[in-house]
Amino acid sequence: MTAFYYLVLTLGVLVVAFPLYVTFVASTLTLDQILAVPMPLIPGDQLINNYSQVLSAGSTRGASAPVGRMMINSGIMALVIAFGKIAISIISAFAIVFFRFPLRNFFFWMIFITLMLPGEVRIIPTFKVVADLGMLDSYAGLTLPLIASATATFLFRQFFFTIPDELAEAARMDGAGPMRFFWDVVLPLSKTSIAALFVIQFIYGWNQYLWPLLITTQESMYTTVIGIKRMITAGDAATEWNLVMATAILAMVPPALVVILMQRWFVKGLVETEK
Amino acid sequence: MEKRVVFKSAWLPYLLVAPQIAITIIFFFWPAFQAVYQSLLSQDAFGLHTEFVWFENFRALFADDHYLLSFQTTAIFSLLVASLGLSISLLLAVAADRIVRGAFVFKTLLIWPYAVAPAIAGALWAFLFAPSIGILGYVLKQWGVPWNYMLNGDHAMILVVVASVWKQISYNFLFFLAGLQSIPRSLMEAAAIDGASPFRRFWTIVFPLLSPTTFFLLVVNIVYAFFDTFGVIDATTQGGPAASTQILVYKVYYDGVKAADLGGSSAQSVILMIIVIALSVIQFRFIEKKVQY
């Protein structure tokens, strides 16, 4: 049986990796080599040419924005969303768990119910709100609407319940106020949860598609993911596939590195935020 | 659950929840309310004249063959994505759970597609399956299949299903693996001593014990197929050819943004919201049940 398991896994890995391999090969060829069907399956010699072309100047026929700029935009968007979500969720969960105050449950349910409203459903009215606030083509418009997250608030809430009462009691006896307790006790204890959430939310932010597609009109505000879409023009032959595929590789590397390097926290975060 | 030890302050807790509540109201509740309100309005083509029409938009939707077709497309699409995605990942997870050497390497090589954006997954597979230049399109043609996803609706459906499943395998795989690793070894050993074959052990012990995970993933995969695959579709077929891959969420976008039919698009959004709420309720009730025993 063991041999069978290895066979299954090897096949699985090959199927999963195949598109990545072909993408990488295509990103090292000239456009003519790709258009000469079937394209070679051994990497060519255009790696440096293609990547420096897209990073500094973009494609020549579709969107002509440099991908370097798009990657900075994606990076800003992913980081602001990840840290923003973590920051506003951890303080609201802290308030909900460690304080008693009127409307506490009301606020909790208000956050809770947002779980049921995926962005895609209310995208057009949200677009109008952002347009009315004058936030089109801005980093605020790209990030703020995606920053409220019920899942992160839940994760922190669950975690705070496991912090022993004695700790809060001791802090209070020593005369520490709530914010002192937050900075010195709660925040250090939450490190693992924060790391786990960071991985999930970074990927969420980096991979956003519909939202940046709608609210960015200037090429200088494009993110990498929508840059690829803008480079694919109608018709197989008109698209510069070698450059599109180089951009695709560049778009995949940062989130893939985050997943692979932070694998332990990623798995923990994934399994815990969802359950 | 309640904390015994709490802090007291008349204003601090409000200050702490304020950022999240403000963003929730501005970017969740207000737009959702707008969507519901818009769905009851009818606007002329220039947006100059608006009229309150009650449920006319909804009535029109359900009388519209295109909309009903989109429902059917979505049902077929999500069923294919969920069933293929779950069975392939389960097979991989069972294999990964059984091996000792190289388990970490296989796991790492299987989970990275989680990091790939749906739109990029779509672009990758569209390139592989491109009718004139794609390597898989070429292979299919060599086998005598007249492959062209830009003209043939079935081919287009195959393409978007393959891209969507490929992207989701890593997620399902991780959850199945976590589920499998929580099954006590002693159960399996006892069954093995009693002479049950590996297949028998899987169907009578592993599969039933895995059912909470399977059910959870089923709901997650259906939600994924309903909403998150927008990027896959937009980067590959854009709903075509002849609306054969136009799932509901794509139609909301198409009617609202491209065709500027605000009332109709909002009515579709409201119907989608109802579907999501129903799916979430099913999921929460199920989780509650599981916690109780």
Short mmCIF file of N, CA, C and O in Angstrom, two decimals, chain A residues 5-6 9 13 16 19-20 22-23 35 37-38 88 91-92 98-102 104 107 110 113-114 116-118 120-122 124-126 129 145 147-149 153 160-161 163 165 169 172 178 181 207 209-210 213 229 236 241 245 251-252 255-256 263 266 270 274, chain B residues 1-7 12-14 16 20-21 23-25 27-31 92 95 98-99 101 104 106 108 111-117 119-120 124-125 127-128 130-133 138 150 166 171 174-175 216 227 230-231 234 238 249 256 265 269 273 276:
data_model
loop_
_atom_site.label_atom_id
_atom_site.label_comp_id
_atom_site.label_asym_id
_atom_site.label_seq_id
_atom_site.Cartn_x
_atom_site.Cartn_y
_atom_site.Cartn_z
N TYR A 5 0.47 4.90 -2.03
CA TYR A 5 0.34 6.25 -1.45
C TYR A 5 1.36 7.20 -2.06
O TYR A 5 1.05 8.34 -2.38
N TYR A 6 2.61 6.71 -2.21
CA TYR A 6 3.62 7.57 -2.80
C TYR A 6 3.28 7.91 -4.25
O TYR A 6 3.51 9.03 -4.71
N LEU A 9 0.59 10.60 -4.23
CA LEU A 9 1.13 11.91 -3.87
C LEU A 9 2.00 12.50 -4.97
O LEU A 9 1.94 13.69 -5.25
N VAL A 13 1.34 15.99 -6.78
CA VAL A 13 2.32 17.08 -6.81
C VAL A 13 2.61 17.49 -8.26
O VAL A 13 2.69 18.68 -8.57
N VAL A 16 -0.34 19.44 -9.68
CA VAL A 16 -0.40 20.76 -9.06
C VAL A 16 0.72 21.65 -9.59
O VAL A 16 0.55 22.84 -9.82
N PRO A 19 1.11 23.47 -14.14
CA PRO A 19 0.87 24.83 -14.66
C PRO A 19 1.97 25.80 -14.26
O PRO A 19 2.36 26.67 -15.05
N LEU A 20 2.50 25.63 -13.04
CA LEU A 20 3.56 26.52 -12.59
C LEU A 20 4.80 26.35 -13.46
O LEU A 20 5.44 27.32 -13.86
N VAL A 22 5.03 25.18 -16.61
CA VAL A 22 4.83 25.71 -17.96
C VAL A 22 4.87 27.24 -17.93
O VAL A 22 5.44 27.88 -18.82
N THR A 23 4.28 27.83 -16.88
CA THR A 23 4.30 29.28 -16.75
C THR A 23 5.73 29.79 -16.66
O THR A 23 6.11 30.75 -17.32
N LEU A 35 4.60 31.09 -29.72
CA LEU A 35 3.61 31.01 -30.79
C LEU A 35 3.90 29.87 -31.76
O LEU A 35 3.02 29.44 -32.51
N VAL A 37 3.71 26.54 -32.19
CA VAL A 37 3.06 25.43 -31.47
C VAL A 37 3.68 24.09 -31.85
O VAL A 37 3.91 23.87 -33.03
N PRO A 38 3.95 23.16 -30.95
CA PRO A 38 3.86 23.34 -29.49
C PRO A 38 5.09 24.06 -28.96
O PRO A 38 6.18 23.86 -29.46
N ILE A 88 -7.62 46.56 14.23
CA ILE A 88 -8.98 46.94 14.67
C ILE A 88 -9.71 45.74 15.29
O ILE A 88 -10.54 45.91 16.15
N ILE A 91 -8.42 45.13 19.12
CA ILE A 91 -8.93 46.05 20.14
C ILE A 91 -10.44 45.87 20.33
O ILE A 91 -10.92 45.95 21.45
N SER A 92 -11.17 45.57 19.25
CA SER A 92 -12.62 45.40 19.47
C SER A 92 -12.89 44.10 20.23
O SER A 92 -13.76 44.05 21.10
N PHE A 98 -13.18 41.92 27.72
CA PHE A 98 -12.71 42.37 29.03
C PHE A 98 -13.50 43.53 29.64
O PHE A 98 -13.12 44.06 30.67
N PHE A 99 -14.56 43.95 29.00
CA PHE A 99 -15.39 45.02 29.57
C PHE A 99 -16.85 44.58 29.59
O PHE A 99 -17.26 43.75 28.77
N ARG A 100 -17.59 45.14 30.54
CA ARG A 100 -19.05 45.04 30.48
C ARG A 100 -19.56 46.43 30.16
O ARG A 100 -19.26 47.36 30.89
N PHE A 101 -20.32 46.57 29.13
CA PHE A 101 -20.87 47.89 28.85
C PHE A 101 -22.14 47.75 28.05
O PHE A 101 -22.36 46.74 27.36
N PRO A 102 -23.03 48.75 28.19
CA PRO A 102 -24.29 48.67 27.45
C PRO A 102 -24.00 48.54 25.95
O PRO A 102 -23.01 49.08 25.48
N ARG A 104 -22.92 46.01 24.42
CA ARG A 104 -21.81 45.11 24.11
C ARG A 104 -22.27 44.01 23.16
O ARG A 104 -21.63 43.75 22.14
N PHE A 107 -23.05 45.31 19.61
CA PHE A 107 -21.86 45.48 18.77
C PHE A 107 -21.33 44.14 18.30
O PHE A 107 -20.93 43.99 17.15
N MET A 110 -23.38 42.89 15.52
CA MET A 110 -23.17 43.70 14.33
C MET A 110 -21.93 43.24 13.55
O MET A 110 -21.94 43.17 12.33
N ILE A 113 -22.53 39.55 12.03
CA ILE A 113 -23.42 39.41 10.88
C ILE A 113 -22.68 39.71 9.56
O ILE A 113 -23.07 39.24 8.50
N THR A 114 -21.58 40.46 9.65
CA THR A 114 -20.83 40.78 8.41
C THR A 114 -20.22 39.54 7.79
O THR A 114 -19.87 39.54 6.62
N MET A 116 -21.75 37.15 6.93
CA MET A 116 -22.70 36.62 5.95
C MET A 116 -22.80 37.49 4.70
O MET A 116 -23.65 37.25 3.86
N LEU A 117 -21.97 38.52 4.58
CA LEU A 117 -22.09 39.39 3.42
C LEU A 117 -20.79 39.43 2.62
O LEU A 117 -19.99 40.33 2.79
N PRO A 118 -20.56 38.46 1.75
CA PRO A 118 -19.33 38.49 0.97
C PRO A 118 -19.27 39.76 0.12
O PRO A 118 -20.31 40.27 -0.33
N GLU A 120 -18.45 40.40 -2.87
CA GLU A 120 -18.95 40.36 -4.24
C GLU A 120 -20.43 40.71 -4.33
O GLU A 120 -20.90 41.22 -5.34
N VAL A 121 -21.16 40.45 -3.24
CA VAL A 121 -22.60 40.65 -3.28
C VAL A 121 -22.98 42.13 -3.26
O VAL A 121 -23.92 42.56 -3.91
N ARG A 122 -22.22 42.92 -2.49
CA ARG A 122 -22.61 44.32 -2.35
C ARG A 122 -21.57 45.24 -3.00
O ARG A 122 -21.33 46.35 -2.57
N ILE A 124 -21.36 46.81 -5.93
CA ILE A 124 -21.72 48.03 -6.66
C ILE A 124 -22.11 49.16 -5.70
O ILE A 124 -21.60 50.27 -5.83
N PRO A 125 -22.99 48.90 -4.71
CA PRO A 125 -23.24 49.97 -3.73
C PRO A 125 -21.98 50.39 -2.96
O PRO A 125 -21.82 51.58 -2.67
N THR A 126 -21.09 49.42 -2.64
CA THR A 126 -19.86 49.80 -1.95
C THR A 126 -19.02 50.71 -2.84
O THR A 126 -18.43 51.68 -2.37
N VAL A 129 -20.35 54.18 -2.50
CA VAL A 129 -19.95 54.82 -1.24
C VAL A 129 -18.52 55.35 -1.37
O VAL A 129 -18.23 56.50 -1.03
N PRO A 145 -12.32 49.52 2.75
CA PRO A 145 -13.55 48.72 2.72
C PRO A 145 -13.30 47.23 3.02
O PRO A 145 -14.22 46.50 3.33
N ILE A 147 -11.13 46.11 5.32
CA ILE A 147 -10.38 45.98 6.56
C ILE A 147 -11.22 45.43 7.72
O ILE A 147 -10.69 44.86 8.67
N ALA A 148 -12.54 45.61 7.66
CA ALA A 148 -13.39 45.09 8.73
C ALA A 148 -13.52 43.58 8.55
O ALA A 148 -13.84 43.11 7.47
N SER A 149 -13.20 42.82 9.59
CA SER A 149 -13.24 41.38 9.44
C SER A 149 -13.80 40.71 10.68
O SER A 149 -13.26 40.84 11.77
N THR A 153 -11.86 39.11 14.46
CA THR A 153 -12.42 39.45 15.76
C THR A 153 -12.78 38.18 16.53
O THR A 153 -12.53 38.06 17.72
N PHE A 160 -8.91 35.13 23.70
CA PHE A 160 -8.94 35.89 24.96
C PHE A 160 -9.67 35.13 26.06
O PHE A 160 -9.35 35.26 27.23
N PHE A 161 -10.66 34.32 25.66
CA PHE A 161 -11.37 33.54 26.68
C PHE A 161 -10.45 32.52 27.35
O PHE A 161 -10.71 32.09 28.46
N ILE A 163 -7.34 33.12 28.16
CA ILE A 163 -6.40 33.78 29.07
C ILE A 163 -6.95 33.66 30.49
O ILE A 163 -8.08 34.07 30.74
N ASP A 165 -8.25 34.10 34.18
CA ASP A 165 -8.75 35.26 34.92
C ASP A 165 -7.71 35.79 35.90
O ASP A 165 -7.66 36.98 36.17
N GLU A 169 -6.72 39.55 37.08
CA GLU A 169 -6.87 39.85 38.51
C GLU A 169 -5.56 40.42 39.07
O GLU A 169 -5.54 41.47 39.71
N ARG A 172 -4.84 43.83 37.87
CA ARG A 172 -5.66 44.85 38.51
C ARG A 172 -5.19 45.15 39.92
O ARG A 172 -5.17 46.29 40.35
N PRO A 178 -6.64 49.04 32.18
CA PRO A 178 -6.92 48.11 31.07
C PRO A 178 -5.92 48.21 29.93
O PRO A 178 -5.53 47.18 29.37
N PHE A 181 -2.67 46.55 30.83
CA PHE A 181 -2.89 45.10 30.77
C PHE A 181 -2.85 44.63 29.31
O PHE A 181 -2.26 43.61 28.97
N ASN A 207 -4.25 39.02 -3.08
CA ASN A 207 -4.99 38.36 -4.15
C ASN A 207 -6.31 39.03 -4.51
O ASN A 207 -7.06 38.50 -5.33
N TYR A 209 -9.15 40.95 -6.31
CA TYR A 209 -9.28 41.10 -7.75
C TYR A 209 -10.40 42.06 -8.15
O TYR A 209 -10.16 43.12 -8.72
N LEU A 210 -11.63 41.69 -7.83
CA LEU A 210 -12.77 42.48 -8.29
C LEU A 210 -12.72 43.93 -7.77
O LEU A 210 -12.98 44.87 -8.51
N LEU A 213 -10.08 46.05 -9.44
CA LEU A 213 -10.49 46.15 -10.84
C LEU A 213 -11.50 47.29 -11.02
O LEU A 213 -11.45 48.04 -11.99
N LYS A 229 -4.47 40.73 -15.89
CA LYS A 229 -5.71 40.73 -16.65
C LYS A 229 -5.69 41.82 -17.75
O LYS A 229 -6.13 41.60 -18.87
N ASP A 236 -5.33 35.01 -28.97
CA ASP A 236 -4.14 34.34 -28.47
C ASP A 236 -2.86 35.00 -28.96
O ASP A 236 -1.90 35.16 -28.23
N TRP A 241 2.43 36.60 -24.34
CA TRP A 241 2.32 35.60 -23.28
C TRP A 241 3.60 35.48 -22.45
O TRP A 241 3.53 35.19 -21.26
N MET A 245 3.25 35.77 -18.51
CA MET A 245 3.63 34.67 -17.64
C MET A 245 4.73 35.10 -16.66
O MET A 245 4.75 34.66 -15.51
N ALA A 251 3.64 37.73 -9.54
CA ALA A 251 2.46 37.90 -8.69
C ALA A 251 2.32 36.75 -7.70
O ALA A 251 1.72 36.91 -6.65
N MET A 252 2.86 35.57 -8.05
CA MET A 252 2.69 34.40 -7.17
C MET A 252 3.77 34.31 -6.12
O MET A 252 3.56 33.73 -5.06
N PRO A 255 3.13 35.92 -2.11
CA PRO A 255 2.23 35.16 -1.23
C PRO A 255 2.68 33.70 -1.06
O PRO A 255 2.54 33.15 0.04
N ALA A 256 3.26 33.09 -2.11
CA ALA A 256 3.72 31.71 -1.97
C ALA A 256 4.84 31.63 -0.94
O ALA A 256 4.88 30.71 -0.12
N GLN A 263 4.66 28.37 7.20
CA GLN A 263 3.74 27.24 7.06
C GLN A 263 3.05 26.85 8.37
O GLN A 263 1.85 26.60 8.40
N PHE A 266 0.52 29.37 9.29
CA PHE A 266 -0.50 29.39 8.24
C PHE A 266 -1.53 28.28 8.48
O PHE A 266 -2.73 28.51 8.50
N LEU A 270 -5.35 28.93 9.48
CA LEU A 270 -6.41 28.49 8.58
C LEU A 270 -7.42 27.62 9.31
O LEU A 270 -8.62 27.87 9.29
N GLU A 274 -11.38 29.24 10.65
CA GLU A 274 -12.59 28.73 9.99
C GLU A 274 -13.45 27.89 10.91
O GLU A 274 -14.61 27.68 10.63
N MET B 1 -19.69 32.16 27.10
CA MET B 1 -18.58 32.32 28.03
C MET B 1 -18.50 33.76 28.51
O MET B 1 -18.66 34.69 27.73
N GLU B 2 -18.26 33.93 29.80
CA GLU B 2 -18.12 35.27 30.35
C GLU B 2 -16.88 35.31 31.22
O GLU B 2 -16.55 34.34 31.90
N LYS B 3 -16.20 36.43 31.21
CA LYS B 3 -15.04 36.62 32.08
C LYS B 3 -15.53 37.04 33.46
O LYS B 3 -16.46 37.83 33.59
N ARG B 4 -14.88 36.50 34.51
CA ARG B 4 -15.22 36.93 35.85
C ARG B 4 -14.60 38.30 36.12
O ARG B 4 -15.21 39.18 36.70
N VAL B 5 -13.35 38.45 35.68
CA VAL B 5 -12.64 39.70 35.94
C VAL B 5 -12.82 40.65 34.76
O VAL B 5 -12.50 40.30 33.64
N VAL B 6 -13.40 41.81 35.02
CA VAL B 6 -13.56 42.76 33.93
C VAL B 6 -13.10 44.14 34.38
O VAL B 6 -13.04 44.42 35.57
N PHE B 7 -12.77 44.93 33.39
CA PHE B 7 -12.37 46.30 33.70
C PHE B 7 -13.58 47.20 33.58
O PHE B 7 -14.54 46.87 32.88
N LEU B 12 -13.87 53.91 27.49
CA LEU B 12 -12.82 53.18 26.80
C LEU B 12 -13.34 52.07 25.87
O LEU B 12 -12.91 51.99 24.72
N PRO B 13 -14.26 51.21 26.33
CA PRO B 13 -14.71 50.14 25.42
C PRO B 13 -15.32 50.67 24.14
O PRO B 13 -15.12 50.08 23.07
N TYR B 14 -16.03 51.79 24.22
CA TYR B 14 -16.63 52.35 23.00
C TYR B 14 -15.55 52.82 22.03
O TYR B 14 -15.64 52.63 20.83
N LEU B 16 -12.63 51.58 21.80
CA LEU B 16 -11.93 50.41 21.25
C LEU B 16 -12.73 49.73 20.13
O LEU B 16 -12.16 49.22 19.18
N GLN B 20 -13.78 49.48 14.23
CA GLN B 20 -14.40 48.37 13.52
C GLN B 20 -15.87 48.62 13.23
O GLN B 20 -16.36 48.33 12.14
N ILE B 21 -16.57 49.20 14.21
CA ILE B 21 -17.99 49.47 14.01
C ILE B 21 -18.18 50.51 12.90
O ILE B 21 -19.04 50.38 12.03
N ILE B 23 -16.21 51.18 10.31
CA ILE B 23 -15.97 50.60 8.98
C ILE B 23 -17.09 49.64 8.61
O ILE B 23 -17.54 49.60 7.46
N THR B 24 -17.58 48.90 9.60
CA THR B 24 -18.67 47.96 9.33
C THR B 24 -19.91 48.69 8.84
O THR B 24 -20.57 48.27 7.90
N ILE B 25 -20.22 49.82 9.51
CA ILE B 25 -21.43 50.55 9.11
C ILE B 25 -21.25 51.16 7.72
O ILE B 25 -22.10 51.02 6.84
N PHE B 27 -19.03 50.48 5.23
CA PHE B 27 -18.74 49.63 4.07
C PHE B 27 -19.51 48.31 4.03
O PHE B 27 -19.39 47.57 3.08
N PHE B 28 -20.27 47.98 5.09
CA PHE B 28 -21.07 46.76 5.05
C PHE B 28 -22.56 47.09 5.08
O PHE B 28 -23.29 46.76 4.16
N PHE B 29 -22.99 47.74 6.18
CA PHE B 29 -24.43 47.90 6.36
C PHE B 29 -25.03 48.89 5.38
O PHE B 29 -26.07 48.63 4.78
N TRP B 30 -24.35 50.02 5.22
CA TRP B 30 -24.89 51.03 4.31
C TRP B 30 -24.99 50.48 2.88
O TRP B 30 -26.07 50.55 2.28
N PRO B 31 -23.92 49.88 2.31
CA PRO B 31 -24.05 49.31 0.95
C PRO B 31 -25.08 48.19 0.87
O PRO B 31 -25.82 48.10 -0.11
N LEU B 92 -5.60 12.58 -1.67
CA LEU B 92 -4.24 13.06 -1.37
C LEU B 92 -3.99 13.10 0.14
O LEU B 92 -2.91 12.74 0.61
N ALA B 95 -3.42 9.64 1.56
CA ALA B 95 -2.06 9.19 1.23
C ALA B 95 -1.02 9.91 2.10
O ALA B 95 -0.12 9.28 2.65
N ARG B 98 -0.74 8.60 5.64
CA ARG B 98 -0.21 7.26 5.83
C ARG B 98 1.31 7.15 5.72
O ARG B 98 1.89 6.21 6.22
N ILE B 99 1.91 8.09 4.99
CA ILE B 99 3.34 7.94 4.77
C ILE B 99 4.14 8.60 5.90
O ILE B 99 3.63 9.45 6.61
N ARG B 101 8.07 8.96 5.51
CA ARG B 101 9.18 9.68 4.90
C ARG B 101 8.69 10.70 3.89
O ARG B 101 7.83 10.40 3.08
N PHE B 104 6.53 15.98 5.01
CA PHE B 104 6.60 17.44 5.05
C PHE B 104 6.81 18.03 3.66
O PHE B 104 6.19 19.02 3.29
N PHE B 106 6.03 16.65 0.70
CA PHE B 106 4.80 16.52 -0.10
C PHE B 106 3.78 17.57 0.32
O PHE B 106 3.12 18.19 -0.52
N THR B 108 4.28 20.51 1.69
CA THR B 108 4.67 21.84 1.21
C THR B 108 4.38 21.99 -0.29
O THR B 108 3.88 23.01 -0.74
N ILE B 111 0.52 22.54 -0.82
CA ILE B 111 -0.28 23.64 -0.27
C ILE B 111 -0.03 24.99 -0.94
O ILE B 111 -0.81 25.91 -0.75
N TRP B 112 1.04 25.11 -1.74
CA TRP B 112 1.33 26.45 -2.24
C TRP B 112 0.25 27.06 -3.13
O TRP B 112 0.10 28.29 -3.16
N PRO B 113 -0.56 26.25 -3.90
CA PRO B 113 -1.58 26.94 -4.72
C PRO B 113 -2.57 27.77 -3.91
O PRO B 113 -3.26 28.62 -4.46
N TYR B 114 -2.62 27.55 -2.59
CA TYR B 114 -3.49 28.39 -1.76
C TYR B 114 -3.12 29.86 -1.96
O TYR B 114 -3.96 30.74 -1.89
N ALA B 115 -1.83 30.11 -2.21
CA ALA B 115 -1.34 31.48 -2.31
C ALA B 115 -1.65 32.12 -3.67
O ALA B 115 -1.43 33.30 -3.85
N VAL B 116 -2.15 31.33 -4.62
CA VAL B 116 -2.38 31.86 -5.97
C VAL B 116 -3.76 32.51 -6.05
O VAL B 116 -4.76 31.93 -5.63
N ALA B 117 -3.80 33.73 -6.58
CA ALA B 117 -5.08 34.41 -6.74
C ALA B 117 -5.94 33.67 -7.77
O ALA B 117 -5.40 33.16 -8.76
N ALA B 119 -7.74 34.77 -10.10
CA ALA B 119 -7.58 35.33 -11.45
C ALA B 119 -6.30 34.80 -12.10
O ALA B 119 -6.27 34.55 -13.31
N ILE B 120 -5.25 34.60 -11.29
CA ILE B 120 -4.00 34.09 -11.85
C ILE B 120 -4.15 32.60 -12.18
O ILE B 120 -3.68 32.15 -13.23
N LEU B 124 -3.36 31.11 -15.84
CA LEU B 124 -2.46 29.98 -16.07
C LEU B 124 -3.13 28.89 -16.89
O LEU B 124 -2.58 28.39 -17.87
N TRP B 125 -4.34 28.52 -16.49
CA TRP B 125 -5.04 27.44 -17.19
C TRP B 125 -5.54 27.87 -18.55
O TRP B 125 -5.60 27.07 -19.48
N PHE B 127 -3.95 29.82 -20.45
CA PHE B 127 -2.76 29.72 -21.30
C PHE B 127 -2.51 28.26 -21.72
O PHE B 127 -2.24 27.97 -22.88
N LEU B 128 -2.63 27.34 -20.75
CA LEU B 128 -2.41 25.92 -21.06
C LEU B 128 -3.44 25.40 -22.04
O LEU B 128 -3.14 24.58 -22.92
N ALA B 130 -5.27 27.26 -24.17
CA ALA B 130 -5.57 28.16 -25.28
C ALA B 130 -5.68 27.35 -26.57
O ALA B 130 -4.85 26.49 -26.84
N PRO B 131 -6.75 27.58 -27.36
CA PRO B 131 -7.01 26.74 -28.53
C PRO B 131 -5.86 26.73 -29.53
O PRO B 131 -5.50 25.68 -30.05
N SER B 132 -5.25 27.89 -29.81
CA SER B 132 -4.24 27.89 -30.86
C SER B 132 -2.83 27.68 -30.35
O SER B 132 -2.01 27.05 -31.01
N ILE B 133 -2.51 28.18 -29.14
CA ILE B 133 -1.12 28.09 -28.70
C ILE B 133 -0.91 27.25 -27.45
O ILE B 133 0.22 26.90 -27.13
N TYR B 138 -3.05 21.85 -27.63
CA TYR B 138 -2.32 21.16 -28.70
C TYR B 138 -2.44 19.64 -28.54
O TYR B 138 -2.76 18.93 -29.50
N MET B 150 -13.24 28.82 -26.46
CA MET B 150 -13.83 30.12 -26.78
C MET B 150 -15.10 29.98 -27.60
O MET B 150 -15.88 30.92 -27.72
N TRP B 166 -8.22 23.21 -9.10
CA TRP B 166 -6.77 23.25 -8.89
C TRP B 166 -6.40 24.21 -7.76
O TRP B 166 -5.58 23.91 -6.91
N TYR B 171 -6.43 23.90 0.05
CA TYR B 171 -7.26 24.24 1.21
C TYR B 171 -7.96 22.98 1.75
O TYR B 171 -7.86 22.65 2.92
N LEU B 174 -5.55 20.45 3.41
CA LEU B 174 -5.10 20.77 4.77
C LEU B 174 -6.16 20.41 5.80
O LEU B 174 -5.85 19.87 6.86
N PHE B 175 -7.42 20.69 5.49
CA PHE B 175 -8.48 20.38 6.45
C PHE B 175 -8.69 18.88 6.58
O PHE B 175 -8.87 18.36 7.68
N PHE B 216 -18.31 20.43 6.52
CA PHE B 216 -17.80 21.79 6.61
C PHE B 216 -17.18 22.22 5.28
O PHE B 216 -17.47 23.29 4.74
N PHE B 227 -18.77 32.49 -5.15
CA PHE B 227 -18.27 33.87 -5.09
C PHE B 227 -16.81 34.03 -5.49
O PHE B 227 -16.49 34.87 -6.30
N PHE B 230 -15.04 34.29 -9.11
CA PHE B 230 -15.23 35.42 -10.01
C PHE B 230 -13.96 35.69 -10.83
O PHE B 230 -14.01 35.87 -12.05
N GLY B 231 -12.81 35.69 -10.12
CA GLY B 231 -11.54 35.98 -10.79
C GLY B 231 -11.21 34.95 -11.86
O GLY B 231 -10.73 35.29 -12.94
N ASP B 234 -13.49 35.68 -14.84
CA ASP B 234 -13.19 36.93 -15.55
C ASP B 234 -11.87 36.81 -16.32
O ASP B 234 -11.72 37.42 -17.38
N GLN B 238 -14.93 35.02 -19.26
CA GLN B 238 -15.83 36.17 -19.06
C GLN B 238 -17.30 35.79 -19.21
O GLN B 238 -18.10 36.53 -19.77
N VAL B 249 -22.76 35.28 -9.64
CA VAL B 249 -22.01 36.45 -9.19
C VAL B 249 -21.43 37.20 -10.40
O VAL B 249 -21.32 38.43 -10.39
N GLY B 256 -24.64 44.88 -13.64
CA GLY B 256 -24.51 46.13 -12.90
C GLY B 256 -23.45 47.05 -13.48
O GLY B 256 -23.67 48.25 -13.60
N SER B 265 -29.52 44.29 -11.28
CA SER B 265 -28.31 43.79 -10.66
C SER B 265 -28.45 43.77 -9.14
O SER B 265 -28.04 42.82 -8.47
N SER B 269 -28.23 40.78 -6.42
CA SER B 269 -27.40 40.81 -5.22
C SER B 269 -28.19 40.37 -4.00
O SER B 269 -27.70 39.61 -3.17
N MET B 273 -27.45 37.36 -1.51
CA MET B 273 -27.30 37.54 -0.06
C MET B 273 -28.13 36.52 0.68
O MET B 273 -27.68 35.93 1.67
N VAL B 276 -26.39 33.21 0.59
CA VAL B 276 -25.25 33.14 1.52
C VAL B 276 -25.72 33.01 2.95
O VAL B 276 -25.17 32.22 3.72
#
